[in-house]
Amino acid sequence: MLGTAGCAEMQRRPTPPPGALSVPGDPVRGQTEALVNAFGDGGTALNDHPASMALAVARNEQVLIWLDQDPRFNSFSETIRQQLEGASREQRAALGIAEDVPRPRVVAGLLATRRALLASDEAAARNAMAGFSNPEGLPPLQRLARMGGLPQSAIASSLLREEVTRLDAENAWRGLRGSETAATAITTQGLGGNTDR
C-alpha cells in the first residue's frame, strides 16, 4: 500500500502556478530559461522596468516553492537549491523583505505589485509592496526599479541552466512519467533548447 501511495504521489499533478508565472512547454525548462533571461546579467536589463523585476523575483521565490512541492523539479541538486536561496536572500535584501516572510506571501505580493504597475496604478503598487516589504532608505518601488546588479542571482540562474544540461546529458531526471521524460528530451535535443523564449 505504501508503494502504491508513493507512486500515486509521484504522478500527482502539482497545483498550477499563478497565471503570470506560467510558461509554454516543459515547466522546468521554461522556468529555468525565464530566470536566466531575467537574471543572467544580474538583472541590469530590468532596471527601469519594475513590473518585469517584480515578476522575476516572484519567479525565483516560486521555483523554490516548487523544489519542495513539484516532483518535476526534484532532480535538481542541493547545490542548486542553495544557490537559488542565496539569490532569494540577495533579492529580498535589495527590496527590504525579511527572510522570514513566507514565500507564497512574497509571490502574491509581487504579482499584485506587477498588476498595479501594468495598470499604471502606482498607489496600488505601493500598497501591495507595503504589505511585505519594509526597507530603509529608498521606498520599495524605487528599489524595485533600480535593483539590477545582483551577482548571486546571475550565478544561480547560470548554474540552474547548467544543471538542466547535465541532467539531460546523464538522463538523470527523477519524478517524471515516461511520457514527460520523452517530451523533455525532445524539447532540448530535438528543438535545440531555449524553446520558451
PDB file of C-alpha atoms in Angstrom:
ATOM      1  CA  MET A   1       0.000   0.000   0.000  1.00  0.00           C
ATOM      2  CA  LEU A   2       2.837   2.347   0.826  1.00  0.00           C
ATOM      3  CA  GLY A   3       4.403   1.678  -2.553  1.00  0.00           C
ATOM      4  CA  THR A   4       1.131   2.398  -4.330  1.00  0.00           C
ATOM      5  CA  ALA A   5       0.683   5.641  -2.386  1.00  0.00           C
ATOM      6  CA  GLY A   6       4.224   6.732  -3.220  1.00  0.00           C
ATOM      7  CA  CYS A   7       3.687   6.035  -6.910  1.00  0.00           C
ATOM      8  CA  ALA A   8       0.436   7.986  -6.877  1.00  0.00           C
ATOM      9  CA  GLU A   9       2.154  10.879  -5.153  1.00  0.00           C
ATOM     10  CA  MET A  10       4.932  10.986  -7.761  1.00  0.00           C
ATOM     11  CA  GLN A  11       2.356  11.079 -10.569  1.00  0.00           C
ATOM     12  CA  ARG A  12       0.040  13.622  -8.926  1.00  0.00           C
ATOM     13  CA  ARG A  13      -0.076  16.852 -10.859  1.00  0.00           C
ATOM     14  CA  PRO A  14       1.046  19.824  -8.728  1.00  0.00           C
ATOM     15  CA  THR A  15      -1.036  22.943  -8.342  1.00  0.00           C
ATOM     16  CA  PRO A  16      -0.654  25.138 -11.460  1.00  0.00           C
ATOM     17  CA  PRO A  17       1.447  28.278 -10.998  1.00  0.00           C
ATOM     18  CA  PRO A  18      -0.071  31.737 -10.769  1.00  0.00           C
ATOM     19  CA  GLY A  19      -1.039  32.771 -14.283  1.00  0.00           C
ATOM     20  CA  ALA A  20       1.668  35.394 -14.639  1.00  0.00           C
ATOM     21  CA  LEU A  21       4.320  32.751 -13.903  1.00  0.00           C
ATOM     22  CA  SER A  22       3.093  30.207 -16.446  1.00  0.00           C
ATOM     23  CA  VAL A  23       5.421  29.222 -19.276  1.00  0.00           C
ATOM     24  CA  PRO A  24       4.733  27.336 -22.506  1.00  0.00           C
ATOM     25  CA  GLY A  25       6.072  23.842 -22.941  1.00  0.00           C
ATOM     26  CA  ASP A  26       8.061  21.952 -20.337  1.00  0.00           C
ATOM     27  CA  PRO A  27       7.682  23.776 -16.997  1.00  0.00           C
ATOM     28  CA  VAL A  28      11.146  23.021 -15.603  1.00  0.00           C
ATOM     29  CA  ARG A  29      12.992  24.283 -18.670  1.00  0.00           C
ATOM     30  CA  GLY A  30      10.589  27.151 -19.161  1.00  0.00           C
ATOM     31  CA  GLN A  31      11.095  28.423 -15.628  1.00  0.00           C
ATOM     32  CA  THR A  32      14.850  27.921 -15.933  1.00  0.00           C
ATOM     33  CA  GLU A  33      15.048  29.956 -19.131  1.00  0.00           C
ATOM     34  CA  ALA A  34      12.835  32.672 -17.673  1.00  0.00           C
ATOM     35  CA  LEU A  35      15.182  33.020 -14.696  1.00  0.00           C
ATOM     36  CA  VAL A  36      18.241  33.083 -16.961  1.00  0.00           C
ATOM     37  CA  ASN A  37      16.644  35.734 -19.154  1.00  0.00           C
ATOM     38  CA  ALA A  38      15.841  37.850 -16.101  1.00  0.00           C
ATOM     39  CA  PHE A  39      18.995  37.437 -14.039  1.00  0.00           C
ATOM     40  CA  GLY A  40      21.707  36.243 -16.407  1.00  0.00           C
ATOM     41  CA  ASP A  41      23.144  39.769 -16.366  1.00  0.00           C
ATOM     42  CA  GLY A  42      22.330  40.264 -12.696  1.00  0.00           C
ATOM     43  CA  GLY A  43      19.021  41.860 -13.630  1.00  0.00           C
ATOM     44  CA  THR A  44      20.586  45.037 -15.016  1.00  0.00           C
ATOM     45  CA  ALA A  45      18.420  44.901 -18.153  1.00  0.00           C
ATOM     46  CA  LEU A  46      15.380  45.128 -15.871  1.00  0.00           C
ATOM     47  CA  ASN A  47      16.416  48.449 -14.365  1.00  0.00           C
ATOM     48  CA  ASP A  48      13.629  50.965 -15.006  1.00  0.00           C
ATOM     49  CA  HIS A  49      11.264  48.030 -15.604  1.00  0.00           C
ATOM     50  CA  PRO A  50       9.842  47.441 -12.122  1.00  0.00           C
ATOM     51  CA  ALA A  51       6.912  45.309 -13.279  1.00  0.00           C
ATOM     52  CA  SER A  52       9.309  42.910 -15.001  1.00  0.00           C
ATOM     53  CA  MET A  53      11.582  42.847 -11.966  1.00  0.00           C
ATOM     54  CA  ALA A  54       8.628  42.089  -9.697  1.00  0.00           C
ATOM     55  CA  LEU A  55       7.778  39.136 -11.935  1.00  0.00           C
ATOM     56  CA  ALA A  56      11.385  37.900 -11.952  1.00  0.00           C
ATOM     57  CA  VAL A  57      11.743  37.997  -8.166  1.00  0.00           C
ATOM     58  CA  ALA A  58       8.365  36.290  -7.772  1.00  0.00           C
ATOM     59  CA  ARG A  59       9.538  33.563 -10.152  1.00  0.00           C
ATOM     60  CA  ASN A  60      12.687  32.889  -8.132  1.00  0.00           C
ATOM     61  CA  GLU A  61      10.565  32.541  -4.983  1.00  0.00           C
ATOM     62  CA  GLN A  62       8.067  30.282  -6.761  1.00  0.00           C
ATOM     63  CA  VAL A  63      10.776  27.980  -8.122  1.00  0.00           C
ATOM     64  CA  LEU A  64      11.978  27.480  -4.544  1.00  0.00           C
ATOM     65  CA  ILE A  65       8.418  26.529  -3.596  1.00  0.00           C
ATOM     66  CA  TRP A  66       8.296  24.041  -6.481  1.00  0.00           C
ATOM     67  CA  LEU A  67      11.557  22.462  -5.350  1.00  0.00           C
ATOM     68  CA  ASP A  68       9.637  21.304  -2.270  1.00  0.00           C
ATOM     69  CA  GLN A  69       6.264  20.575  -3.851  1.00  0.00           C
ATOM     70  CA  ASP A  70       6.573  19.618  -7.518  1.00  0.00           C
ATOM     71  CA  PRO A  71       8.151  16.234  -8.396  1.00  0.00           C
ATOM     72  CA  ARG A  72       9.163  17.592 -11.785  1.00  0.00           C
ATOM     73  CA  PHE A  73      11.660  19.854 -10.012  1.00  0.00           C
ATOM     74  CA  ASN A  74      13.114  17.278  -7.608  1.00  0.00           C
ATOM     75  CA  SER A  75      16.036  16.272  -9.833  1.00  0.00           C
ATOM     76  CA  PHE A  76      17.959  19.437  -9.024  1.00  0.00           C
ATOM     77  CA  SER A  77      20.892  19.056  -6.669  1.00  0.00           C
ATOM     78  CA  GLU A  78      21.080  20.566  -3.212  1.00  0.00           C
ATOM     79  CA  THR A  79      23.698  22.965  -4.591  1.00  0.00           C
ATOM     80  CA  ILE A  80      21.092  24.463  -6.920  1.00  0.00           C
ATOM     81  CA  ARG A  81      18.678  24.921  -4.037  1.00  0.00           C
ATOM     82  CA  GLN A  82      21.386  26.693  -2.038  1.00  0.00           C
ATOM     83  CA  GLN A  83      22.237  28.958  -4.962  1.00  0.00           C
ATOM     84  CA  LEU A  84      18.589  29.918  -5.517  1.00  0.00           C
ATOM     85  CA  GLU A  85      18.147  30.515  -1.791  1.00  0.00           C
ATOM     86  CA  GLY A  86      21.194  32.785  -1.921  1.00  0.00           C
ATOM     87  CA  ALA A  87      19.605  34.641  -4.840  1.00  0.00           C
ATOM     88  CA  SER A  88      16.406  34.962  -2.833  1.00  0.00           C
ATOM     89  CA  ARG A  89      18.274  36.455   0.124  1.00  0.00           C
ATOM     90  CA  GLU A  90      20.035  38.897  -2.202  1.00  0.00           C
ATOM     91  CA  GLN A  91      16.784  39.966  -3.851  1.00  0.00           C
ATOM     92  CA  ARG A  92      14.938  40.247  -0.551  1.00  0.00           C
ATOM     93  CA  ALA A  93      17.717  42.362   0.934  1.00  0.00           C
ATOM     94  CA  ALA A  94      17.558  44.688  -2.065  1.00  0.00           C
ATOM     95  CA  LEU A  95      13.801  45.111  -1.583  1.00  0.00           C
ATOM     96  CA  GLY A  96      13.709  45.174   2.211  1.00  0.00           C
ATOM     97  CA  ILE A  97      11.837  41.872   2.506  1.00  0.00           C
ATOM     98  CA  ALA A  98      12.596  39.981   5.709  1.00  0.00           C
ATOM     99  CA  GLU A  99      13.845  36.417   5.323  1.00  0.00           C
ATOM    100  CA  ASP A 100      11.016  35.068   7.492  1.00  0.00           C
ATOM    101  CA  VAL A 101       8.231  36.351   5.212  1.00  0.00           C
ATOM    102  CA  PRO A 102       6.664  33.192   3.706  1.00  0.00           C
ATOM    103  CA  ARG A 103       7.429  32.641   0.045  1.00  0.00           C
ATOM    104  CA  PRO A 104       3.766  32.375  -1.045  1.00  0.00           C
ATOM    105  CA  ARG A 105       3.110  35.766   0.521  1.00  0.00           C
ATOM    106  CA  VAL A 106       6.059  37.298  -1.312  1.00  0.00           C
ATOM    107  CA  VAL A 107       4.941  35.775  -4.617  1.00  0.00           C
ATOM    108  CA  ALA A 108       1.367  37.015  -4.191  1.00  0.00           C
ATOM    109  CA  GLY A 109       2.514  40.484  -3.157  1.00  0.00           C
ATOM    110  CA  LEU A 110       4.956  40.878  -6.031  1.00  0.00           C
ATOM    111  CA  LEU A 111       2.399  39.722  -8.577  1.00  0.00           C
ATOM    112  CA  ALA A 112      -0.125  42.189  -7.137  1.00  0.00           C
ATOM    113  CA  THR A 113       2.533  44.895  -7.420  1.00  0.00           C
ATOM    114  CA  ARG A 114       3.163  43.928 -11.031  1.00  0.00           C
ATOM    115  CA  ARG A 115      -0.528  44.043 -11.909  1.00  0.00           C
ATOM    116  CA  ALA A 116      -0.840  47.508 -10.371  1.00  0.00           C
ATOM    117  CA  LEU A 117       2.226  48.789 -12.223  1.00  0.00           C
ATOM    118  CA  LEU A 118       0.957  47.435 -15.525  1.00  0.00           C
ATOM    119  CA  ALA A 119      -2.302  49.268 -14.844  1.00  0.00           C
ATOM    120  CA  SER A 120      -0.341  52.474 -14.087  1.00  0.00           C
ATOM    121  CA  ASP A 121      -1.784  52.452 -10.565  1.00  0.00           C
ATOM    122  CA  GLU A 122       1.241  53.491  -8.533  1.00  0.00           C
ATOM    123  CA  ALA A 123      -0.754  53.918  -5.336  1.00  0.00           C
ATOM    124  CA  ALA A 124      -1.981  50.328  -5.514  1.00  0.00           C
ATOM    125  CA  ALA A 125       1.562  49.160  -6.259  1.00  0.00           C
ATOM    126  CA  ARG A 126       2.874  50.998  -3.192  1.00  0.00           C
ATOM    127  CA  ASN A 127       0.141  49.465  -1.060  1.00  0.00           C
ATOM    128  CA  ALA A 128       0.947  45.993  -2.349  1.00  0.00           C
ATOM    129  CA  MET A 129       4.638  46.395  -1.579  1.00  0.00           C
ATOM    130  CA  ALA A 130       3.896  47.798   1.873  1.00  0.00           C
ATOM    131  CA  GLY A 131       2.269  44.504   2.807  1.00  0.00           C
ATOM    132  CA  PHE A 132       5.544  42.550   2.795  1.00  0.00           C
ATOM    133  CA  SER A 133       8.449  44.986   2.307  1.00  0.00           C
ATOM    134  CA  ASN A 134       9.872  47.459   4.811  1.00  0.00           C
ATOM    135  CA  PRO A 135      13.206  48.758   3.501  1.00  0.00           C
ATOM    136  CA  GLU A 136      15.352  51.508   4.920  1.00  0.00           C
ATOM    137  CA  GLY A 137      16.161  54.445   2.668  1.00  0.00           C
ATOM    138  CA  LEU A 138      14.562  54.381  -0.762  1.00  0.00           C
ATOM    139  CA  PRO A 139      10.883  53.379  -0.961  1.00  0.00           C
ATOM    140  CA  PRO A 140      10.171  49.833  -2.217  1.00  0.00           C
ATOM    141  CA  LEU A 141       9.004  50.866  -5.687  1.00  0.00           C
ATOM    142  CA  GLN A 142      12.153  52.892  -6.288  1.00  0.00           C
ATOM    143  CA  ARG A 143      14.244  49.946  -5.165  1.00  0.00           C
ATOM    144  CA  LEU A 144      12.279  47.643  -7.474  1.00  0.00           C
ATOM    145  CA  ALA A 145      13.011  49.945 -10.406  1.00  0.00           C
ATOM    146  CA  ARG A 146      16.761  50.105  -9.744  1.00  0.00           C
ATOM    147  CA  MET A 147      17.795  46.829  -8.127  1.00  0.00           C
ATOM    148  CA  GLY A 148      19.557  45.340 -11.167  1.00  0.00           C
ATOM    149  CA  GLY A 149      23.145  44.355 -10.441  1.00  0.00           C
ATOM    150  CA  LEU A 150      22.602  41.153  -8.455  1.00  0.00           C
ATOM    151  CA  PRO A 151      25.688  38.918  -8.749  1.00  0.00           C
ATOM    152  CA  GLN A 152      24.339  35.984  -6.743  1.00  0.00           C
ATOM    153  CA  SER A 153      21.183  35.918  -8.843  1.00  0.00           C
ATOM    154  CA  ALA A 154      23.300  35.817 -12.008  1.00  0.00           C
ATOM    155  CA  ILE A 155      25.352  32.917 -10.645  1.00  0.00           C
ATOM    156  CA  ALA A 156      22.278  30.984  -9.526  1.00  0.00           C
ATOM    157  CA  SER A 157      20.490  31.282 -12.862  1.00  0.00           C
ATOM    158  CA  SER A 158      23.609  30.264 -14.776  1.00  0.00           C
ATOM    159  CA  LEU A 159      24.149  27.210 -12.585  1.00  0.00           C
ATOM    160  CA  LEU A 160      20.485  26.313 -12.922  1.00  0.00           C
ATOM    161  CA  ARG A 161      20.806  26.198 -16.708  1.00  0.00           C
ATOM    162  CA  GLU A 162      23.996  24.123 -16.416  1.00  0.00           C
ATOM    163  CA  GLU A 163      22.133  21.709 -14.150  1.00  0.00           C
ATOM    164  CA  VAL A 164      19.423  21.203 -16.771  1.00  0.00           C
ATOM    165  CA  THR A 165      22.114  20.499 -19.363  1.00  0.00           C
ATOM    166  CA  ARG A 166      23.767  17.984 -17.019  1.00  0.00           C
ATOM    167  CA  LEU A 167      20.520  16.192 -16.227  1.00  0.00           C
ATOM    168  CA  ASP A 168      19.762  15.899 -19.939  1.00  0.00           C
ATOM    169  CA  ALA A 169      23.228  14.562 -20.727  1.00  0.00           C
ATOM    170  CA  GLU A 170      23.088  11.985 -17.922  1.00  0.00           C
ATOM    171  CA  ASN A 171      19.386  11.165 -18.398  1.00  0.00           C
ATOM    172  CA  ALA A 172      19.127  11.763 -14.662  1.00  0.00           C
ATOM    173  CA  TRP A 173      15.662  13.295 -14.325  1.00  0.00           C
ATOM    174  CA  ARG A 174      13.625  11.892 -11.415  1.00  0.00           C
ATOM    175  CA  GLY A 175       9.911  12.046 -10.662  1.00  0.00           C
ATOM    176  CA  LEU A 176       8.792  12.172 -14.298  1.00  0.00           C
ATOM    177  CA  ARG A 177       6.464   9.754 -16.026  1.00  0.00           C
ATOM    178  CA  GLY A 178       7.738   8.161 -19.200  1.00  0.00           C
ATOM    179  CA  SER A 179       5.788  10.499 -21.462  1.00  0.00           C
ATOM    180  CA  GLU A 180       7.166  13.547 -19.642  1.00  0.00           C
ATOM    181  CA  THR A 181      10.740  12.249 -19.912  1.00  0.00           C
ATOM    182  CA  ALA A 182      10.306  11.754 -23.652  1.00  0.00           C
ATOM    183  CA  ALA A 183       8.786  15.202 -24.044  1.00  0.00           C
ATOM    184  CA  THR A 184      11.648  16.871 -22.225  1.00  0.00           C
ATOM    185  CA  ALA A 185      14.222  15.045 -24.328  1.00  0.00           C
ATOM    186  CA  ILE A 186      12.525  16.303 -27.485  1.00  0.00           C
ATOM    187  CA  THR A 187      12.400  19.833 -26.080  1.00  0.00           C
ATOM    188  CA  THR A 188      16.127  20.109 -25.560  1.00  0.00           C
ATOM    189  CA  GLN A 189      17.687  17.787 -28.087  1.00  0.00           C
ATOM    190  CA  GLY A 190      15.221  17.849 -30.956  1.00  0.00           C
ATOM    191  CA  LEU A 191      14.490  21.557 -30.780  1.00  0.00           C
ATOM    192  CA  GLY A 192      17.821  22.889 -29.599  1.00  0.00           C
ATOM    193  CA  GLY A 193      16.660  24.033 -26.168  1.00  0.00           C
ATOM    194  CA  ASN A 194      15.604  27.586 -25.326  1.00  0.00           C
ATOM    195  CA  THR A 195      12.192  26.800 -26.762  1.00  0.00           C
ATOM    196  CA  ASP A 196      10.303  29.035 -24.341  1.00  0.00           C
ATOM    197  CA  ARG A 197      11.792  32.340 -25.411  1.00  0.00           C
TER     198      ARG A 197
END
